[in-house]
mmCIF file of C-alpha atoms in Angstrom:
data_model
loop_
_atom_site.group_PDB
_atom_site.id
_atom_site.type_symbol
_atom_site.label_atom_id
_atom_site.label_comp_id
_atom_site.label_asym_id
_atom_site.label_seq_id
_atom_site.Cartn_x
_atom_site.Cartn_y
_atom_site.Cartn_z
ATOM 1 C CA MET A 213 0.177 -0.073 -0.137
ATOM 2 C CA THR A 214 1.191 3.392 -0.491
ATOM 3 C CA PRO A 215 1.143 5.712 3.001
ATOM 4 C CA THR A 216 -1.777 7.513 1.636
ATOM 5 C CA GLU A 217 -3.823 3.958 1.352
ATOM 6 C CA THR A 218 -2.270 2.983 5.117
ATOM 7 C CA ARG A 219 -3.693 6.113 6.612
ATOM 8 C CA ASP A 220 -7.258 5.605 4.972
ATOM 9 C CA PHE A 221 -6.759 2.015 6.371
ATOM 10 C CA ALA A 222 -6.081 3.052 9.499
ATOM 11 C CA VAL A 223 -9.141 5.525 9.629
ATOM 12 C CA ARG A 224 -11.386 2.710 8.169
ATOM 13 C CA LEU A 225 -9.632 0.609 11.136
ATOM 14 C CA MET A 226 -10.897 2.907 13.711
ATOM 15 C CA ARG A 227 -14.036 4.039 12.439
ATOM 16 C CA GLU A 228 -15.619 0.150 11.196
ATOM 17 C CA VAL A 229 -13.610 -1.859 13.866
ATOM 18 C CA TRP A 230 -13.282 0.407 17.096
ATOM 19 C CA GLU A 231 -15.689 3.246 17.390
ATOM 20 C CA THR A 232 -18.227 0.445 17.210
ATOM 21 C CA PHE A 233 -16.805 -1.942 19.210
ATOM 22 C CA ASP A 234 -17.845 -4.572 16.254
ATOM 23 C CA HIS A 235 -15.846 -7.670 16.704
ATOM 24 C CA THR A 236 -17.410 -9.376 13.491
ATOM 25 C CA ALA A 237 -15.470 -6.680 11.483
ATOM 26 C CA LEU A 238 -12.009 -8.086 12.238
ATOM 27 C CA PRO A 239 -11.762 -10.481 9.346
ATOM 28 C CA ARG A 240 -11.264 -7.890 7.350
ATOM 29 C CA PHE A 241 -8.770 -5.359 9.302
ATOM 30 C CA TYR A 242 -6.791 -8.587 11.114
ATOM 31 C CA GLN A 243 -4.280 -11.239 9.978
ATOM 32 C CA ALA A 244 -5.740 -14.593 11.714
ATOM 33 C CA ASP A 245 -2.005 -14.879 13.149
ATOM 34 C CA MET A 246 -1.634 -11.818 14.698
ATOM 35 C CA VAL A 247 0.380 -10.978 17.543
ATOM 36 C CA GLY A 248 -0.268 -7.852 19.958
ATOM 37 C CA HIS A 249 1.468 -6.115 22.744
ATOM 38 C CA HIS A 250 0.436 -4.142 25.619
ATOM 39 C CA ARG A 251 3.071 -3.897 28.788
ATOM 40 C CA SER A 252 3.435 -7.356 30.043
ATOM 41 C CA GLN A 253 0.595 -8.818 27.898
ATOM 42 C CA THR A 254 0.574 -10.759 24.369
ATOM 43 C CA LEU A 255 -2.306 -10.836 22.767
ATOM 44 C CA VAL A 256 -3.614 -13.095 19.540
ATOM 45 C CA LEU A 257 -6.712 -12.139 17.425
ATOM 46 C CA GLU A 258 -9.269 -14.051 20.140
ATOM 47 C CA ASP A 259 -7.832 -11.265 22.476
ATOM 48 C CA VAL A 260 -8.869 -8.186 20.462
ATOM 49 C CA SER A 261 -12.464 -9.821 19.962
ATOM 50 C CA ASN A 262 -13.040 -10.397 23.962
ATOM 51 C CA ARG A 263 -11.639 -6.881 24.318
ATOM 52 C CA LEU A 264 -14.069 -5.271 21.816
ATOM 53 C CA GLN A 265 -16.979 -7.448 23.107
ATOM 54 C CA TRP A 266 -16.519 -6.648 26.783
ATOM 55 C CA ASP A 267 -15.877 -2.572 25.779
ATOM 56 C CA VAL A 268 -19.788 -2.664 24.131
ATOM 57 C CA LEU A 269 -20.641 -4.067 27.433
ATOM 58 C CA ASN A 270 -19.032 -1.461 29.582
ATOM 59 C CA PHE A 271 -18.261 1.744 27.512
ATOM 60 C CA GLY A 272 -20.864 4.072 26.479
ATOM 61 C CA ASP A 273 -20.788 6.780 23.932
ATOM 62 C CA PRO A 274 -17.400 6.123 22.727
ATOM 63 C CA VAL A 275 -15.855 8.699 21.163
ATOM 64 C CA TYR A 276 -11.771 8.459 19.440
ATOM 65 C CA ASP A 277 -10.694 12.062 19.060
ATOM 66 C CA ILE A 278 -7.620 11.012 16.605
ATOM 67 C CA ARG A 279 -4.874 13.228 17.246
ATOM 68 C CA ASP A 280 -2.077 11.948 14.580
ATOM 69 C CA ILE A 281 -1.617 9.233 12.282
ATOM 70 C CA VAL A 282 1.888 8.754 10.449
ATOM 71 C CA ALA A 283 1.676 6.012 7.876
ATOM 72 C CA ASP A 284 4.070 4.137 5.687
ATOM 73 C CA GLU A 285 3.726 1.647 3.017
ATOM 74 C CA ASP A 286 3.427 -1.519 5.461
ATOM 75 C CA LYS A 287 3.318 0.415 9.055
ATOM 76 C CA PHE A 288 1.398 3.491 11.044
ATOM 77 C CA ALA A 289 1.202 4.659 14.259
ATOM 78 C CA ILE A 290 -2.105 6.489 15.429
ATOM 79 C CA ARG A 291 -2.278 8.640 18.632
ATOM 80 C CA PHE A 292 -5.937 9.467 20.076
ATOM 81 C CA VAL A 293 -7.588 10.195 23.164
ATOM 82 C CA PHE A 294 -10.475 7.746 24.321
ATOM 83 C CA THR A 295 -13.322 9.412 25.927
ATOM 84 C CA CYS A 296 -16.373 7.045 26.699
ATOM 85 C CA ARG A 297 -19.140 6.866 29.679
ATOM 86 C CA LEU A 298 -18.492 4.247 32.330
ATOM 87 C CA ILE A 299 -22.110 2.263 32.210
ATOM 88 C CA GLN A 300 -21.756 0.206 35.295
ATOM 89 C CA THR A 301 -21.118 3.652 37.136
ATOM 90 C CA GLY A 302 -22.317 6.540 35.180
ATOM 91 C CA GLY A 303 -18.281 7.935 35.385
ATOM 92 C CA THR A 304 -16.355 8.998 32.421
ATOM 93 C CA LEU A 305 -13.284 7.817 31.375
ATOM 94 C CA VAL A 306 -10.644 9.865 29.343
ATOM 95 C CA THR A 307 -7.141 8.223 28.071
ATOM 96 C CA GLU A 308 -4.599 9.051 25.829
ATOM 97 C CA VAL A 309 -3.042 6.220 23.786
ATOM 98 C CA THR A 310 -1.082 5.727 20.694
ATOM 99 C CA TYR A 311 -0.876 2.192 18.892
ATOM 100 C CA PHE A 312 1.911 1.355 16.607
ATOM 101 C CA TYR A 313 0.459 -1.075 13.603
ATOM 102 C CA HIS A 314 2.469 -3.393 11.124
ATOM 103 C CA LEU A 315 0.842 -4.710 8.254
ATOM 104 C CA ARG A 316 1.044 -7.943 6.083
ATOM 105 C CA ASP A 317 -1.049 -7.669 3.164
ATOM 106 C CA GLY A 318 -3.368 -5.050 3.613
ATOM 107 C CA LYS A 319 -4.135 -6.471 7.235
ATOM 108 C CA VAL A 320 -2.353 -6.125 10.885
ATOM 109 C CA SER A 321 0.089 -8.647 11.561
ATOM 110 C CA ALA A 322 1.195 -7.060 14.510
ATOM 111 C CA PHE A 323 0.711 -4.037 16.984
ATOM 112 C CA TRP A 324 2.309 -2.468 20.062
ATOM 113 C CA LEU A 325 -0.011 -0.293 22.432
ATOM 114 C CA LEU A 326 1.001 2.530 24.705
ATOM 115 C CA SER A 327 -1.545 4.278 26.524
ATOM 116 C CA ASP A 328 -2.030 6.520 29.974
ATOM 117 C CA GLY A 329 -4.551 4.467 31.281
ATOM 118 C CA ASP A 330 -3.852 0.671 32.430
ATOM 119 C CA PHE A 331 -6.163 -1.818 31.648
ATOM 120 C CA ASP A 332 -6.294 -5.484 31.205
ATOM 121 C CA TYR A 333 -6.635 -6.410 27.544
ATOM 122 C CA LYS A 334 -7.638 -9.967 28.321
ATOM 123 C CA GLN A 335 -10.439 -8.588 30.753
#
């Protein structure tokens, strides 16, 4: 992909998967054998799916305020501020997040996540 196509992919990933918490869209964006990293956790595609399914039950009114996307042919970084309503308490969660993604054949093959909020991807 060109850097512009990679950037467009990043925006679609956010809009079609993360903003809607749509775990059924994962096969369009992630390799089945992808590997993710968040702090001490090593993640597989099932963990991402489980996280999205957990998010839809616990986070209301999600907003991803994308602050920056840096894209190359086979990788990109995206930085955003995530804000949502905590369904169980009615409180608000605000966290700044940066993902680094590697692509293979037009899909995510690996990612690394940095966040100022500590959360368990496998919860």
